[in-house]
């Protein structure tokens, strides 16, 4: 007999109602989902679109020689191709400036 009463007592513990204490908040459920979140701002440095390039020499797509040379080292083949096309456009518009920076152009290729 004592054995079966122990089993009944253990089963009863699982379904026992938890009594609330005075002044204490209700405990969250075991399967409650935390829905809180935090937002952070993305800080972007200088974008080439918003930069003022009116004082610099640019090609028809508004890219400077420095940007075109940086794109020549890009991992993407279409980007490298666009930089070569842009460099040809830059050479047509500003041949003297390209001659002055010829060393940088050769080292980039």
Backbone as ProteinMPNN parsed JSONL, in Angstrom:
{"seq_chain_A": "XXXXXXXXXXXXXXXXXXXXXXXXXXXXXXXXXXXXXXXXXXXXXXXXXXXXXXXXXXXXXXXXXXXXXXXXXXXXXXXXXXXXXXXXXXXXXXXXXXXXXXXXXXXXX", "coords_chain_A": {"N_chain_A": [[0.789, -1.2, 0.0], [1.832, 1.345, 0.837], [3.461, 1.852, -1.236], [1.974, 2.429, -3.589], [0.689, 4.775, -2.854], [2.785, 6.559, -2.79], [3.404, 6.79, -5.506], [1.067, 7.963, -6.449], [1.265, 10.364, -5.132], [3.557, 11.504, -6.304], [2.667, 11.775, -8.955], [0.654, 13.595, -8.551], [2.115, 15.849, -7.865], [3.047, 16.911, -10.275], [0.819, 18.051, -11.483], [-0.029, 19.917, -9.739], [-1.432, 22.925, -8.496], [0.209, 26.041, -8.566], [0.619, 28.141, -5.895], [0.141, 31.597, -5.614], [2.266, 34.105, -4.279], [1.837, 36.855, -2.078], [2.339, 40.068, -3.377], [4.263, 39.263, -5.148], [5.25, 38.868, -8.579], [3.63, 37.156, -11.271], [5.04, 34.153, -12.373], [6.754, 33.627, -15.484], [5.516, 31.54, -18.147], [6.688, 28.225, -18.876], [7.059, 27.773, -21.551], [7.206, 30.28, -22.688], [7.712, 32.88, -25.077], [10.308, 35.08, -25.825], [9.833, 38.22, -26.978], [11.134, 40.576, -27.258], [13.211, 43.093, -28.777], [16.1, 44.756, -30.12], [17.142, 47.695, -31.786], [19.549, 48.84, -34.079], [21.608, 51.401, -35.457], [22.82, 51.771, -38.771], [25.907, 52.745, -39.771], [27.286, 54.305, -42.386], [30.232, 54.942, -44.077], [31.838, 57.088, -46.233], [30.053, 57.441, -49.113], [30.395, 56.87, -52.579], [28.466, 57.873, -54.207], [27.208, 60.021, -52.957], [29.275, 61.781, -52.555], [30.907, 64.859, -53.34], [32.12, 65.484, -56.425], [32.853, 67.503, -58.072], [35.163, 69.023, -58.227], [37.055, 67.235, -58.997], [38.623, 65.209, -61.548], [36.63, 63.303, -63.638], [35.115, 60.406, -65.25], [32.566, 59.739, -67.764], [30.682, 58.406, -66.266], [30.898, 59.444, -63.79], [33.062, 58.549, -62.208], [36.121, 58.606, -60.484], [39.674, 58.567, -61.247], [41.042, 57.201, -59.269], [39.022, 55.59, -58.134], [38.417, 53.98, -60.326], [40.801, 52.584, -60.655], [40.845, 51.168, -58.289], [38.66, 49.508, -58.693], [39.69, 47.847, -60.608], [41.016, 45.884, -59.27], [39.04, 44.328, -58.283], [37.148, 41.412, -57.25], [35.147, 40.485, -58.91], [34.509, 39.696, -62.242], [32.862, 41.14, -64.186], [32.84, 43.68, -62.967], [35.524, 44.385, -63.054], [35.782, 44.528, -65.82], [34.073, 46.684, -66.4], [35.538, 48.683, -65.169], [37.775, 48.851, -66.798], [36.624, 49.696, -69.183], [35.662, 52.136, -68.275], [38.075, 53.342, -67.695], [39.114, 53.682, -70.253], [37.257, 55.523, -71.188], [37.818, 57.607, -69.445], [40.394, 58.178, -70.283], [39.885, 59.2, -72.822], [38.539, 61.547, -72.222], [40.272, 62.954, -70.452], [43.235, 63.055, -71.309], [45.742, 64.128, -70.554], [45.797, 64.03, -67.759], [45.745, 61.316, -67.362], [48.204, 60.561, -68.416], [49.858, 61.699, -66.514], [49.358, 60.108, -64.311], [50.261, 57.626, -65.074], [51.991, 55.67, -64.057], [50.625, 54.668, -61.796], [48.439, 53.56, -63.066], [49.565, 51.521, -64.599], [50.675, 49.893, -62.591], [48.349, 49.018, -61.377], [47.249, 47.276, -63.173]], "CA_chain_A": [[0.0, 0.0, 0.0], [2.582, 2.59, 0.852], [4.109, 2.062, -2.516], [1.045, 3.051, -4.526], [0.41, 6.147, -2.417], [3.937, 7.378, -3.21], [3.237, 7.041, -6.933], [-0.012, 8.922, -6.585], [1.753, 11.651, -4.638], [4.465, 12.033, -7.33], [1.845, 12.198, -10.087], [-0.091, 14.776, -8.132], [3.038, 16.991, -7.843], [3.162, 17.466, -11.625], [-0.378, 18.805, -11.835], [-0.395, 20.723, -8.579], [-1.546, 24.348, -8.794], [1.181, 26.84, -7.84], [-0.044, 29.229, -5.181], [0.839, 32.868, -5.795], [2.626, 34.808, -3.057], [1.367, 38.235, -2.063], [3.367, 41.039, -3.763], [5.171, 38.705, -6.16], [4.685, 38.8, -9.926], [3.384, 35.821, -11.782], [6.199, 33.627, -13.084], [6.429, 33.372, -16.89], [5.303, 30.14, -18.491], [7.898, 27.512, -19.287], [7.2, 27.85, -23.011], [7.01, 31.671, -23.094], [8.641, 33.356, -26.097], [10.779, 36.445, -25.608], [9.624, 38.96, -28.228], [11.807, 41.872, -27.218], [14.265, 43.255, -29.765], [16.809, 46.033, -30.091], [17.462, 48.202, -33.122], [20.815, 49.558, -34.156], [21.753, 52.21, -36.663], [23.917, 51.412, -39.662], [26.692, 53.93, -40.089], [28.036, 54.113, -43.62], [31.25, 55.979, -44.223], [31.614, 57.986, -47.367], [29.614, 56.745, -50.312], [30.851, 57.582, -53.773], [27.315, 58.512, -54.856], [26.9, 61.29, -52.306], [30.461, 62.637, -52.485], [30.949, 65.911, -54.353], [33.289, 65.265, -57.281], [32.896, 68.565, -59.072], [36.52, 69.539, -58.338], [37.935, 66.163, -59.458], [38.455, 64.75, -62.924], [35.844, 62.074, -63.654], [34.68, 59.963, -66.566], [31.158, 60.055, -68.015], [29.871, 57.768, -65.223], [31.235, 60.152, -62.545], [34.046, 57.796, -61.439], [37.454, 59.2, -60.538], [40.728, 57.631, -61.631], [41.329, 56.378, -58.082], [37.956, 54.593, -58.032], [38.555, 53.037, -61.444], [41.956, 51.718, -60.38], [40.445, 50.27, -57.206], [37.761, 48.503, -59.27], [40.468, 46.92, -61.434], [41.443, 44.793, -58.387], [37.827, 43.713, -57.733], [37.085, 39.974, -57.512], [34.133, 40.203, -59.913], [34.976, 39.962, -63.606], [32.148, 42.261, -64.827], [33.263, 44.941, -62.361], [36.847, 44.696, -63.636], [35.548, 44.924, -67.214], [33.525, 48.042, -66.37], [36.597, 49.635, -64.817], [38.627, 49.025, -67.984], [35.849, 50.54, -70.099], [35.665, 53.468, -67.664], [39.422, 53.894, -67.847], [39.202, 54.15, -71.647], [36.448, 56.742, -71.252], [38.586, 58.632, -68.725], [41.525, 58.545, -71.143], [39.382, 60.022, -73.918], [38.154, 62.859, -71.693], [41.393, 63.639, -69.773], [44.478, 62.342, -71.643], [46.9, 64.661, -69.829], [45.744, 63.531, -66.388], [46.086, 59.897, -67.411], [49.66, 60.481, -68.598], [50.492, 62.051, -65.242], [49.163, 58.99, -63.387], [50.511, 56.409, -65.842], [52.616, 54.673, -63.176], [49.573, 54.048, -60.986], [47.586, 52.759, -63.952], [50.307, 50.313, -64.973], [50.799, 49.024, -61.416], [47.029, 48.468, -61.065], [46.88, 46.222, -64.134]], "C_chain_A": [[0.835, 1.27, 0.0], [3.211, 2.898, -0.503], [3.186, 2.8, -3.491], [0.718, 4.488, -4.113], [1.561, 7.078, -2.779], [3.81, 7.745, -4.696], [2.16, 8.087, -7.167], [0.439, 10.31, -6.166], [2.689, 12.298, -5.681], [3.686, 12.512, -8.559], [1.097, 13.475, -9.754], [0.802, 16.019, -8.11], [3.126, 17.67, -9.215], [1.993, 18.376, -11.965], [-0.868, 19.698, -10.706], [-0.431, 22.203, -8.974], [-0.56, 25.119, -7.92], [0.455, 28.001, -7.192], [0.794, 30.493, -5.318], [1.101, 33.508, -4.445], [2.151, 36.252, -3.176], [2.535, 39.156, -2.405], [4.34, 40.521, -4.805], [4.47, 38.675, -7.506], [4.531, 37.348, -10.352], [4.595, 35.371, -12.596], [5.823, 33.383, -14.546], [6.279, 31.875, -17.132], [6.606, 29.514, -18.98], [8.136, 27.622, -20.788], [6.998, 29.27, -23.531], [8.092, 32.075, -24.096], [9.012, 34.804, -25.809], [10.68, 37.194, -26.929], [10.294, 40.321, -28.213], [12.914, 41.906, -28.276], [14.914, 44.609, -29.58], [17.141, 46.424, -31.522], [18.77, 48.972, -33.052], [20.877, 50.321, -35.469], [22.938, 51.697, -37.475], [24.625, 52.697, -40.052], [27.548, 53.615, -41.305], [29.013, 55.268, -43.742], [30.933, 56.933, -45.349], [31.194, 57.139, -48.557], [30.011, 57.559, -51.529], [29.693, 58.305, -54.461], [27.09, 59.913, -54.284], [28.085, 62.248, -52.254], [30.445, 63.652, -53.635], [32.241, 65.766, -55.156], [33.446, 66.362, -58.328], [34.316, 69.107, -59.262], [37.475, 68.497, -58.902], [37.64, 65.825, -60.917], [37.73, 63.402, -62.899], [35.536, 61.675, -65.088], [33.188, 60.247, -66.717], [30.221, 59.426, -66.977], [30.184, 58.333, -63.836], [32.134, 59.325, -61.624], [35.401, 58.475, -61.592], [38.461, 58.127, -60.946], [41.051, 56.688, -60.478], [40.286, 55.269, -57.925], [38.081, 53.549, -59.139], [39.718, 52.077, -61.211], [41.638, 50.743, -59.253], [39.525, 49.169, -57.733], [38.511, 47.501, -60.141], [40.972, 45.737, -60.612], [40.244, 44.049, -57.794], [37.776, 42.228, -58.106], [36.106, 39.611, -58.631], [34.625, 40.612, -61.301], [34.188, 41.083, -64.29], [32.531, 43.627, -64.25], [34.618, 45.363, -62.911], [36.69, 45.168, -65.076], [35.019, 46.35, -67.282], [34.587, 49.07, -66.019], [37.532, 49.877, -65.996], [37.919, 49.918, -69.008], [35.831, 51.983, -69.579], [37.018, 54.14, -67.776], [39.638, 54.393, -69.276], [38.417, 55.44, -71.829], [37.188, 57.91, -70.577], [39.754, 59.123, -69.585], [41.073, 59.43, -72.3], [39.044, 61.433, -73.442], [39.331, 63.654, -71.128], [42.713, 62.926, -70.083], [45.688, 62.849, -70.859], [46.935, 64.132, -68.4], [46.118, 62.052, -66.348], [47.579, 59.698, -67.606], [50.388, 60.786, -67.3], [50.405, 60.897, -64.246], [49.443, 57.64, -64.05], [51.13, 55.303, -64.986], [51.6, 53.938, -62.329], [48.688, 53.15, -61.828], [48.277, 51.465, -64.311], [50.417, 49.367, -63.776], [49.462, 48.397, -61.031], [46.648, 47.329, -61.987], [47.759, 45.028, -64.033]], "O_chain_A": [[0.557, 2.185, -0.776], [3.452, 4.053, -0.854], [3.634, 3.733, -4.156], [0.491, 5.332, -4.98], [1.341, 8.259, -3.047], [4.079, 8.882, -5.084], [2.326, 8.989, -7.988], [0.048, 11.31, -6.767], [2.616, 13.505, -5.911], [4.018, 13.547, -9.136], [0.934, 14.342, -10.612], [0.311, 17.129, -8.312], [3.266, 18.891, -9.288], [2.168, 19.372, -12.667], [-2.002, 20.176, -10.731], [0.443, 22.674, -9.701], [-0.483, 24.903, -6.71], [-0.245, 28.758, -7.865], [2.014, 30.459, -5.157], [0.248, 33.458, -3.559], [2.08, 36.796, -4.278], [3.604, 39.049, -1.803], [5.17, 41.285, -5.297], [3.256, 38.483, -7.581], [5.212, 36.45, -9.857], [5.112, 36.13, -13.416], [4.696, 32.977, -14.828], [6.847, 31.054, -16.41], [7.509, 30.212, -19.441], [9.277, 27.57, -21.246], [6.651, 29.45, -24.699], [9.245, 31.661, -23.977], [8.144, 35.646, -25.58], [11.363, 36.848, -27.894], [10.031, 41.142, -29.092], [13.482, 40.871, -28.624], [14.342, 45.503, -28.956], [17.392, 45.564, -32.366], [19.047, 49.669, -32.076], [20.269, 49.925, -36.463], [23.937, 51.243, -36.916], [24.016, 53.619, -40.595], [28.429, 52.757, -41.251], [28.656, 56.428, -43.533], [29.851, 57.518, -45.389], [31.911, 56.222, -48.957], [29.966, 58.789, -51.509], [29.917, 59.249, -55.218], [26.82, 60.863, -55.019], [27.905, 63.424, -51.937], [30.026, 63.342, -54.75], [33.334, 65.914, -54.609], [34.1, 66.162, -59.352], [34.645, 69.599, -60.341], [38.605, 68.836, -59.255], [36.564, 66.113, -61.441], [38.164, 62.472, -62.221], [35.671, 62.471, -66.017], [32.606, 60.932, -65.875], [29.083, 59.871, -66.828], [29.777, 57.761, -62.825], [31.992, 59.386, -60.403], [35.784, 58.871, -62.692], [38.142, 56.939, -60.986], [41.304, 55.504, -60.696], [40.637, 54.13, -57.616], [37.87, 52.361, -58.899], [39.625, 50.892, -61.534], [42.115, 49.608, -59.265], [39.597, 48.028, -57.277], [38.005, 46.406, -60.386], [41.319, 44.699, -61.174], [40.415, 43.224, -56.896], [38.295, 41.829, -59.149], [36.224, 38.544, -59.234], [35.095, 41.732, -61.503], [34.809, 41.926, -64.936], [32.543, 44.622, -64.974], [34.844, 46.538, -63.201], [37.377, 46.093, -65.51], [35.458, 47.138, -68.118], [34.549, 50.199, -66.509], [38.029, 50.989, -66.173], [38.54, 50.787, -69.62], [35.97, 52.931, -70.353], [37.106, 55.358, -67.935], [40.28, 55.423, -69.48], [38.855, 56.344, -72.54], [37.183, 59.038, -71.07], [40.064, 60.314, -69.615], [41.812, 60.323, -72.714], [39.24, 62.402, -74.175], [39.397, 64.872, -71.293], [43.261, 62.256, -69.208], [46.576, 62.061, -70.534], [48.01, 63.818, -67.888], [46.745, 61.596, -65.392], [48.164, 58.779, -67.033], [51.427, 60.191, -67.017], [51.302, 60.733, -63.418], [48.907, 56.619, -63.619], [50.822, 54.127, -65.177], [51.693, 52.722, -62.157], [48.237, 52.103, -61.366], [47.642, 50.41, -64.326], [50.265, 48.156, -63.937], [49.448, 47.334, -60.411], [45.813, 46.498, -61.631], [47.575, 44.062, -64.773]]}, "name": "protein", "num_of_chains": 1, "seq": "XXXXXXXXXXXXXXXXXXXXXXXXXXXXXXXXXXXXXXXXXXXXXXXXXXXXXXXXXXXXXXXXXXXXXXXXXXXXXXXXXXXXXXXXXXXXXXXXXXXXXXXXXXXXX"}
